[in-house]
């Protein structure tokens, strides 16, 4: 999407399978993505479209019998997929921080808040436990926890959901990573808390000049946070563009349909939301041709036969649709 | 939200750690039942250890003139048995063996079983299969039969008894530890720990162990009482301590033939076994609550 030295992480043709080799499903099927330094890339899509699978693949946290079955993840001149487990461990948490969806269950109930953050620091740096704890307190302050010094000794059940998500963010940034992956970081939170957590995430990302991969299904979040947007459908990217193009000049029928589902406050209340008919395809029995064709209002006969590849429309805009010419400015 | 909290002004991590562990002890002390149980157990252990110095009679010192002395007889506070041996002395001396046989093998088996169970549950795959199938082989034998088989291959004695009981217990604790580990490993915070770059060893020790330790501990404490009985059974069969030395179980067995004539000979050691089992249970509950941060407050 831009010059090569700007790219911190490059995912190419990533394919990930959940379940056994026979009878499993390919949750991510040929995904290509770039994270630019200091920029936020949003990965959008319905549940089950492979967003989280993509994040877990980048972190190499796919549990057997599932496996990453193809592609590469280039970071810092190396392919993360070919690193040995110990080298990969030094990437996780240290170079790439990850924030999970459910703050209520993503913290160890038996370890104090400060202790958990310190644990991450100790995993990557040879410092004294006391030093790590001191840094944990500083991190808690940085993510906006009041009385951080005394609260560091508290346990997760003493914290509210929003505060726990702040703790998870503190853990993710503990070692100053270049990349932060946030997997639906606000889905489990109240709307008011959501805004604060996103604000925090945004500020930290700016401050650290880190790249943020934000996984979400909330287009409102995308509009306020993202620089680049990748829209996923059934394990593939169907449209990949800068945020303005996605919202103002969407070219893929699925992106257009997603925007049609979005409720805006200024919208004319008379115009009803337009849900997308049908359901995402069963990954075990994919339709032939374009995966979105069965639900697409623009589909032709040829869409059922040929699978469209991602096409370059401009330097910052790519889409995978056979009818791109007909879909101008939807 | 929680109750109003006091803020500590100076941010010293050392104080933070101290506070965290201080709470643990305080929480345990607040649990009156557990504290009482711990104190009673300590008293019993002290009595057993100090037996040679605090008893007026040797445990095997028979006084034929004083057979079947009832409770509160002069010179024999808890009476005598059918050979005129002082019950108090025998209970204290017997406690040395019974407490040792109840506690030590259970602790050792808990350590080994926990390690094996957590390894199997965390590593899964081939490691899991090898460990669990091996434990299944042990598991297939009835507990007492296995203990007899193990003890029978070694020379009779207290250490044989303890080895046998340790081996018998490992599959029980290993199995429970594995199940508990599996349920903890499925929780998102384990994935979060891996995503933060945690090494397997630290994930097992800092994330899994604290979360499986509680239930295992309670189970282990219930086993301690049971193991006193199993140990006694081994002695009864001649595979553990040899007469005239006796643990509580052997004393029960000895006394049962004169149950009608002198019930205290059987009832007293029986009550000791019951009491110790109960005390261990209370202690286990209290420890579990004190170790689990979610139960610690209030």
XYZ file of C-alpha atoms in Angstrom:
628
model
C 0.000 0.000 0.000
C 3.021 2.237 0.369
C 6.784 2.156 0.178
C 8.459 -1.022 1.345
C 10.439 0.388 4.282
C 7.221 1.650 5.820
C 5.925 -1.870 6.090
C 6.547 -3.420 9.503
C 4.800 -6.706 8.968
C 3.780 -8.358 5.747
C 1.414 -11.296 5.571
C 1.430 -13.096 2.255
C -0.935 -15.819 1.048
C -1.582 -16.971 4.599
C -3.614 -20.144 4.844
C -4.723 -21.550 8.182
C -6.675 -24.659 8.879
C -8.740 -25.378 11.980
C -9.199 -29.022 12.823
C -7.557 -32.071 11.329
C -6.167 -32.295 7.796
C -9.245 -34.245 6.775
C -12.520 -32.768 7.896
C -11.003 -29.504 9.116
C -11.862 -26.109 7.675
C -9.606 -23.550 6.075
C -10.451 -20.492 8.149
C -7.940 -18.207 6.447
C -7.485 -18.881 2.754
C -4.806 -16.897 0.982
C -4.712 -13.692 2.998
C -2.311 -10.903 2.148
C -1.925 -7.900 4.403
C 0.584 -5.226 5.325
C 0.964 -3.319 8.548
C 2.506 0.123 8.111
C 4.662 1.725 10.782
C 2.639 3.842 13.164
C -0.593 3.139 11.315
C -3.764 1.314 12.240
C -5.079 -1.405 9.988
C -8.602 -2.577 10.673
C -9.604 -6.115 9.844
C -13.365 -6.162 9.410
C -15.837 -8.910 8.780
C -18.677 -10.972 10.142
C -18.204 -13.557 12.875
C -16.412 -16.578 11.476
C -14.840 -14.725 8.574
C -11.362 -15.586 9.837
C -10.351 -12.352 11.547
C -9.269 -13.911 14.834
C -7.735 -16.862 13.001
C -5.572 -14.358 11.125
C -4.401 -12.751 14.379
C -3.677 -16.116 15.989
C -1.797 -17.211 12.877
C 0.437 -14.144 12.960
C 1.179 -14.982 16.615
C 1.508 -18.657 15.704
C -0.970 -19.658 18.369
C -2.998 -22.094 16.278
C -3.428 -25.225 18.371
C -3.023 -28.657 16.822
C -4.614 -30.372 15.028
C -5.155 -26.991 13.368
C -2.171 -25.590 11.520
C -0.873 -22.817 9.327
C -0.665 -24.548 5.971
C 0.800 -21.896 3.738
C 2.087 -18.406 3.175
C 4.541 -16.227 5.029
C 4.557 -13.565 7.729
C 7.562 -11.291 7.176
C 8.686 -9.284 10.144
C 12.061 -7.724 10.781
C 13.586 -9.488 7.798
C 12.440 -12.919 8.884
C 9.519 -15.188 8.190
C 7.770 -15.702 11.517
C 6.253 -18.932 10.237
C 9.684 -20.546 9.919
C 11.077 -19.428 13.286
C 11.627 -22.069 15.917
C 9.335 -21.983 18.936
C 11.848 -20.306 21.255
C 12.617 -17.513 18.800
C 8.876 -17.081 18.259
C 8.388 -16.736 22.004
C 10.720 -13.754 21.959
C 8.517 -12.158 19.326
C 5.271 -12.763 21.179
C 4.688 -10.175 23.834
C 8.010 -8.440 23.189
C 7.794 -7.397 19.513
C 4.098 -8.070 18.943
C 1.677 -7.423 21.796
C -1.791 -8.887 21.731
C -5.006 -7.785 23.382
C -7.844 -10.247 23.639
C -11.557 -9.923 23.307
C -12.759 -10.937 26.742
C -11.067 -9.005 29.536
C -13.015 -10.953 32.148
C -11.333 -14.256 31.395
C -8.057 -13.133 29.860
C -6.402 -12.425 33.201
C -5.095 -15.081 35.559
C -7.434 -15.018 38.581
C -4.709 -16.330 40.876
C -2.061 -13.720 40.128
C -2.077 -10.099 41.225
C -2.505 -7.486 38.503
C 1.003 -6.139 38.976
C 2.351 -9.680 39.057
C 0.865 -10.550 35.667
C 2.313 -7.512 33.958
C 5.657 -8.167 35.642
C 5.466 -11.763 34.427
C 5.423 -10.568 30.818
C 8.369 -8.241 31.420
C 10.309 -11.039 33.122
C 9.608 -13.359 30.213
C 11.518 -11.057 27.887
C 13.992 -9.093 29.927
C 16.504 -10.057 32.573
C 15.531 -7.654 35.303
C 14.877 -8.065 39.001
C 11.336 -8.918 39.993
C 11.156 -5.682 41.999
C 12.135 -3.665 38.941
C 9.548 -5.458 36.836
C 6.887 -4.727 39.440
C 7.904 -1.077 39.516
C 7.508 -0.942 35.754
C 4.156 -2.702 36.054
C 2.978 0.076 38.361
C 4.171 2.689 35.868
C 2.349 0.883 33.069
C -0.841 0.768 35.102
C -0.556 4.522 35.585
C 0.002 4.930 31.891
C -3.196 3.078 31.008
C -5.134 5.226 33.431
C -5.549 3.093 36.549
C -5.900 5.334 39.614
C -3.762 4.566 42.668
C -1.744 2.213 40.501
C 0.806 1.456 43.219
C -1.714 0.014 45.619
C -3.964 -1.500 42.976
C -1.077 -3.502 41.546
C -1.469 -5.878 44.486
C -5.155 -6.423 43.741
C -6.485 -9.410 41.885
C -8.475 -9.414 38.642
C -11.789 -9.943 40.424
C -11.341 -6.589 42.137
C -11.379 -4.867 38.730
C -14.245 -3.930 36.454
C -14.356 -5.038 32.817
C -13.040 -1.755 31.468
C -10.205 -1.688 33.982
C -9.289 -5.258 33.169
C -9.114 -4.339 29.502
C -6.741 -1.517 30.497
C -4.636 -4.062 32.345
C -4.541 -6.242 29.229
C -3.437 -3.239 27.227
C -0.740 -2.536 29.810
C 0.452 -6.140 29.448
C 0.475 -5.868 25.661
C 2.611 -2.713 25.663
C 4.831 -3.769 28.578
C 7.840 -4.433 26.352
C 7.282 -1.600 23.875
C 6.208 -3.754 20.949
C 6.329 -2.489 17.379
C 3.041 -4.135 16.616
C -0.125 -4.386 18.677
C -2.842 -6.792 17.674
C -6.195 -6.035 19.280
C -8.805 -8.735 18.719
C -12.189 -7.084 19.208
C -10.883 -5.250 22.263
C -14.153 -3.564 23.115
C -16.779 -6.126 22.186
C -17.337 -7.188 25.795
C -17.507 -3.651 27.175
C -20.182 -0.997 27.734
C -20.438 1.643 25.050
C -19.142 4.408 27.324
C -16.201 2.291 28.398
C -15.585 1.231 24.795
C -14.910 4.798 23.739
C -12.427 5.334 26.573
C -10.561 2.114 25.889
C -10.343 2.863 22.163
C -9.138 6.361 22.900
C -6.451 4.937 25.160
C -5.425 2.406 22.547
C -5.231 5.104 19.903
C -3.185 7.459 22.093
C -0.744 4.733 23.084
C -0.324 3.631 19.502
C 0.438 7.207 18.437
C 2.797 7.731 21.354
C 4.709 4.522 20.695
C 4.517 4.849 16.914
C 3.412 1.234 16.901
C 1.409 -0.475 14.186
C -2.014 -1.541 15.320
C -3.948 -4.399 13.789
C -7.465 -3.787 14.998
C -9.885 -6.634 14.558
C -13.467 -5.554 14.816
C -16.897 -5.885 13.308
C -17.833 -2.372 14.339
C -17.556 -0.034 11.357
C -17.968 2.975 13.618
C -14.762 1.990 15.371
C -13.077 1.503 12.001
C -14.050 4.993 10.844
C -12.534 6.667 13.902
C -9.440 4.508 14.386
C -8.193 3.054 11.127
C -5.812 4.226 8.431
C -6.182 1.102 6.298
C -9.083 -1.303 6.175
C -9.188 -4.936 5.077
C -12.640 -6.436 4.663
C -12.756 -10.194 5.135
C -15.360 -12.604 3.923
C -15.223 -16.377 4.381
C -11.482 -16.498 5.006
C -10.447 -14.085 2.259
C -9.922 -10.381 1.872
C -12.513 -9.010 -0.517
C -11.548 -5.357 -0.309
C -8.437 -3.690 1.002
C -8.091 0.084 0.942
C -7.432 3.262 2.848
C -10.219 4.214 5.208
C -11.604 7.023 3.021
C -11.964 4.781 0.008
C -13.717 2.123 2.037
C -16.318 4.504 3.398
C -16.707 6.792 0.396
C -15.843 4.665 -2.617
C -16.436 1.032 -1.661
C -16.119 -1.158 -4.724
C -16.921 -4.634 -3.493
C -20.630 -5.476 -3.154
C -19.946 -7.017 0.271
C -18.330 -3.830 1.571
C -21.229 -1.847 0.203
C -23.680 -4.207 1.847
C -21.807 -3.951 5.171
C -22.017 -0.170 5.044
C -25.721 -0.564 4.322
C -26.067 -2.439 7.607
C -24.495 0.383 9.570
C -26.780 2.566 11.626
C -25.788 6.212 11.673
C -27.197 8.808 14.034
C -27.706 11.376 11.288
C -29.384 8.884 9.002
C -32.889 9.386 7.821
C -34.913 7.237 10.173
C -37.332 6.505 7.373
C -34.686 4.617 5.448
C -34.492 1.179 7.050
C -31.233 -0.648 7.584
C -30.505 -3.130 4.879
C -29.390 -6.423 6.331
C -27.469 -8.750 4.034
C -29.703 -11.594 2.975
C -28.601 -15.137 3.686
C -25.770 -16.336 5.903
C -22.008 -16.647 5.432
C -21.112 -19.876 3.630
C -20.252 -23.065 5.432
C -16.474 -23.277 5.136
C -16.800 -27.034 4.805
C -18.919 -26.643 1.670
C -17.852 -23.479 -0.102
C -19.857 -22.398 -3.138
C -18.004 -22.566 -6.436
C -16.664 -19.266 -7.740
C -16.996 -16.115 -5.671
C -17.764 -16.961 -2.035
C -20.112 -14.023 -1.701
C -22.008 -14.718 -4.933
C -24.949 -16.571 -3.308
C -25.774 -13.476 -1.225
C -24.721 -10.860 -3.753
C -27.380 -8.740 -5.414
C -25.062 -8.026 -8.347
C -23.988 -11.603 -9.059
C -23.960 -12.907 -12.622
C -23.653 -16.453 -13.841
C -19.892 -16.066 -14.254
C -19.564 -15.233 -10.522
C -20.544 -18.815 -9.731
C -17.738 -20.209 -11.845
C -14.683 -18.077 -11.385
C -13.112 -17.072 -8.106
C -12.079 -13.406 -8.313
C -8.558 -12.379 -7.313
C -7.695 -9.183 -5.461
C -7.251 -6.491 -8.152
C -5.385 -3.265 -7.851
C -7.662 -0.292 -8.456
C -5.284 2.379 -7.265
C -2.152 2.549 -5.152
C -4.219 2.212 -1.997
C -7.294 0.363 -3.149
C -7.733 -3.321 -3.942
C -10.880 -5.367 -4.406
C -11.767 -8.911 -5.422
C -14.851 -8.875 -7.617
C -15.549 -9.845 -11.217
C -17.939 -6.966 -11.633
C -15.722 -4.153 -10.423
C -16.471 -2.082 -13.507
C -20.156 -2.232 -12.783
C -19.649 -1.450 -9.112
C -18.180 2.036 -9.435
C -19.016 4.165 -6.418
C -21.845 1.770 -5.533
C -17.126 -2.643 42.850
C -15.422 -3.395 46.114
C -15.633 -1.856 49.506
C -13.894 1.495 49.936
C -10.204 1.011 49.927
C -7.268 2.564 51.634
C -4.629 4.008 49.387
C -1.019 3.423 50.200
C 0.941 6.587 49.584
C 4.396 5.262 48.809
C 4.569 3.017 45.754
C 7.017 0.408 46.946
C 6.704 -2.911 45.114
C 8.167 -4.720 48.080
C 5.277 -3.508 50.178
C 2.960 -4.646 47.416
C 4.326 -8.160 47.588
C 4.305 -8.156 51.360
C 0.721 -7.032 51.357
C -0.289 -9.780 48.999
C 1.279 -12.522 51.086
C 0.246 -10.874 54.353
C -3.353 -11.114 53.243
C -2.971 -14.798 52.765
C -1.960 -15.434 56.354
C -4.554 -12.999 57.640
C -7.247 -14.722 55.595
C -6.249 -18.059 57.030
C -6.294 -16.711 60.575
C -9.754 -15.287 60.015
C -10.963 -18.814 59.312
C -11.438 -19.951 62.923
C -12.152 -23.607 62.087
C -9.032 -23.971 60.001
C -6.867 -22.183 62.549
C -8.165 -24.399 65.325
C -7.585 -27.490 63.169
C -4.038 -26.389 62.426
C -3.316 -25.791 66.103
C -4.787 -29.160 67.155
C -2.813 -30.961 64.471
C 0.320 -29.214 65.619
C -0.438 -30.264 69.184
C -0.958 -33.870 68.106
C 2.219 -33.846 66.079
C 4.109 -32.352 69.026
C 2.687 -35.019 71.304
C 3.754 -37.750 68.909
C 7.228 -36.346 68.425
C 7.745 -35.758 72.158
C 6.231 -39.112 73.138
C 9.452 -40.555 74.633
C 9.789 -37.624 76.975
C 6.223 -36.968 78.047
C 4.923 -40.441 78.748
C 5.407 -42.291 82.036
C 5.207 -45.692 80.380
C 6.849 -47.250 77.384
C 4.426 -48.191 74.594
C 5.283 -51.851 74.833
C 5.618 -52.007 78.590
C 3.079 -54.628 79.639
C 1.716 -54.706 83.174
C -0.274 -57.886 83.586
C -1.765 -56.742 86.854
C -3.302 -53.749 85.157
C -4.979 -55.321 82.095
C -8.151 -53.718 80.828
C -7.830 -50.706 83.123
C -10.671 -48.322 82.222
C -10.296 -44.638 81.419
C -9.009 -42.373 84.198
C -7.403 -45.214 86.142
C -4.675 -44.072 88.500
C -1.379 -44.021 86.642
C -3.092 -44.734 83.341
C -5.084 -41.714 82.264
C -6.585 -43.458 79.230
C -6.553 -46.943 80.701
C -4.658 -49.978 79.440
C -5.204 -52.612 76.788
C -5.496 -56.363 77.071
C -1.797 -56.706 77.840
C -1.815 -53.927 80.388
C -0.008 -51.459 78.137
C -0.663 -47.784 78.763
C -3.119 -46.497 76.145
C -1.933 -42.900 76.285
C 1.652 -43.917 75.636
C 0.595 -46.230 72.820
C -1.589 -43.558 71.234
C 1.235 -41.030 71.257
C 3.817 -43.514 69.999
C 1.353 -44.859 67.440
C 0.701 -41.313 66.311
C 4.319 -41.035 65.268
C 3.790 -43.746 62.694
C 0.213 -42.965 61.758
C 0.796 -39.253 61.238
C 3.971 -39.929 59.289
C 2.286 -42.554 57.136
C -0.748 -40.339 56.599
C 1.086 -37.133 55.804
C 4.429 -37.844 54.161
C 3.311 -40.191 51.356
C 0.342 -37.962 50.602
C 2.586 -34.922 50.271
C 5.106 -36.754 48.119
C 2.378 -38.282 45.959
C 0.734 -34.858 45.636
C 3.972 -33.328 44.401
C 4.589 -36.138 41.902
C 0.941 -36.474 40.871
C 0.598 -32.724 40.356
C 3.731 -32.581 38.229
C 2.664 -35.549 36.087
C -0.949 -34.409 35.795
C -0.052 -30.856 34.829
C 2.551 -32.064 32.341
C 0.043 -34.447 30.751
C -2.727 -31.859 30.673
C -0.558 -29.078 29.302
C 1.589 -31.001 26.819
C -1.238 -33.247 25.559
C -0.433 -35.585 22.682
C 2.091 -38.351 23.111
C 3.340 -37.147 26.513
C -0.215 -37.157 27.791
C -0.816 -40.650 26.453
C 2.353 -42.084 27.953
C 1.785 -40.559 31.386
C -1.903 -41.274 31.647
C -1.780 -44.813 30.274
C 0.999 -45.612 32.750
C -1.095 -44.228 35.573
C -4.095 -46.171 34.278
C -2.147 -49.381 34.756
C -1.681 -48.500 38.421
C -5.255 -47.273 38.587
C -6.597 -50.598 37.383
C -5.687 -52.313 40.654
C -7.782 -51.774 43.755
C -5.998 -49.340 46.055
C -5.294 -51.734 48.909
C -4.350 -54.614 46.624
C -1.773 -52.468 44.867
C -0.374 -51.293 48.190
C -0.072 -54.922 49.275
C 1.639 -55.858 46.025
C 4.169 -53.037 46.332
C 4.777 -53.556 50.039
C 5.044 -57.302 49.536
C 7.988 -56.941 47.185
C 9.952 -54.904 49.725
C 11.066 -55.593 53.275
C 8.300 -54.888 55.818
C 8.647 -51.618 57.697
C 7.496 -48.039 57.917
C 9.430 -46.922 54.848
C 7.958 -49.763 52.785
C 4.514 -48.721 53.941
C 5.185 -45.157 52.873
C 6.562 -46.125 49.473
C 3.555 -48.359 48.841
C 1.095 -45.641 49.801
C 2.902 -43.035 47.716
C 2.719 -45.225 44.622
C -0.925 -45.992 45.232
C -1.847 -42.322 45.522
C -0.004 -40.966 42.487
C -2.601 -42.071 39.907
C -5.487 -40.593 41.931
C -3.836 -37.222 42.285
C -2.353 -37.313 38.791
C -5.750 -37.879 37.266
C -7.375 -35.074 39.208
C -4.478 -32.745 38.413
C -4.757 -33.501 34.710
C -8.517 -32.879 34.652
C -8.094 -29.624 36.547
C -5.273 -28.610 34.211
C -7.373 -29.301 31.124
C -10.139 -27.051 32.381
C -7.680 -24.265 33.215
C -5.790 -24.564 29.918
C -9.035 -23.987 28.028
C -9.436 -20.568 29.666
C -8.483 -17.499 27.640
C -5.868 -16.284 30.101
C -3.620 -19.184 29.149
C -3.779 -18.129 25.512
C -3.135 -14.558 26.642
C -0.089 -15.733 28.586
C 1.204 -17.547 25.507
C 0.554 -14.478 23.368
C 2.623 -12.486 25.861
C 5.536 -14.811 25.192
C 5.330 -16.867 28.369
C 7.535 -19.951 28.348
C 5.798 -23.286 29.026
C 7.522 -23.643 32.390
C 6.337 -20.261 33.626
C 2.843 -20.832 32.252
C 2.614 -24.111 34.124
C 4.065 -22.742 37.360
C 2.538 -19.268 37.459
C -0.733 -19.706 35.582
C -1.818 -23.328 35.883
C -0.421 -24.420 39.243
C -2.060 -21.669 41.345
C -5.381 -22.424 39.689
C -5.329 -26.200 40.156
C -3.644 -26.263 43.548
C -6.769 -25.524 45.606
C -8.899 -28.534 44.663
C -5.878 -30.852 44.702
C -4.931 -29.644 48.172
C -8.393 -30.306 49.546
C -8.404 -33.741 47.956
C -4.953 -34.500 49.356
C -6.001 -33.560 52.868
C -8.999 -35.867 52.673
C -6.658 -38.621 51.551
C -4.410 -38.162 54.581
C -7.051 -39.570 56.907
C -7.753 -42.414 54.540
C -4.067 -43.230 54.199
C -3.732 -43.625 57.963
C -6.323 -46.381 57.620
C -4.630 -47.947 54.590
C -1.293 -47.833 56.395
C -2.897 -49.570 59.332
C -4.262 -52.195 56.990
C -0.773 -52.874 55.692
C 0.506 -53.203 59.257
C -2.344 -55.540 60.044
C -1.286 -57.757 57.149
C 2.268 -57.738 58.423
C 3.623 -55.582 55.602
C 4.070 -52.390 57.598
C 5.234 -51.861 61.148
C 5.671 -55.081 63.053
C 4.194 -55.910 66.478
C 4.607 -54.992 69.200
C 5.120 -51.568 67.604
C 1.705 -50.303 66.619
C 0.104 -47.484 64.717
C -3.460 -46.437 65.340
C -4.883 -48.803 62.776
C -3.067 -51.758 64.281
C -4.363 -50.729 67.692
C -7.920 -50.757 66.379
C -7.319 -54.162 64.902
C -5.804 -55.438 68.158
C -8.623 -54.114 70.244
C -11.482 -55.432 68.198
C -11.284 -58.892 69.840
C -11.939 -57.331 73.235
C -14.416 -54.751 71.985
C -17.166 -55.833 74.386
C -14.967 -56.139 77.397
C -12.857 -53.004 76.953
C -14.249 -50.773 74.174
C -11.767 -47.991 74.864
C -8.932 -50.106 73.479
C -10.537 -49.897 70.029
C -12.491 -46.686 70.288
C -9.630 -44.422 71.341
C -7.337 -45.080 68.357
C -10.407 -45.134 66.102
C -11.329 -41.699 67.380
C -7.818 -40.470 66.782
C -8.037 -41.538 63.132
C -11.420 -39.862 62.773
C -10.236 -36.717 64.526
C -7.090 -36.405 62.444
C -9.022 -36.971 59.198
C -11.501 -34.275 60.169
C -8.774 -31.867 61.194
C -6.972 -32.365 57.898
C -10.202 -31.671 56.065
C -10.776 -28.429 57.925
C -7.174 -27.472 57.368
C -7.459 -28.197 53.650
C -10.597 -26.109 53.288
C -8.989 -23.239 55.134
C -5.820 -23.403 53.073
C -7.772 -23.533 49.848
C -9.741 -20.447 50.790
C -6.644 -18.616 51.931
C -4.773 -19.449 48.724
C -7.595 -18.514 46.369
C -7.700 -14.737 45.913
C -11.353 -14.871 44.907
C -12.343 -16.285 48.291
C -9.874 -14.328 50.311
C -11.858 -11.234 51.149
C -14.572 -10.921 53.814
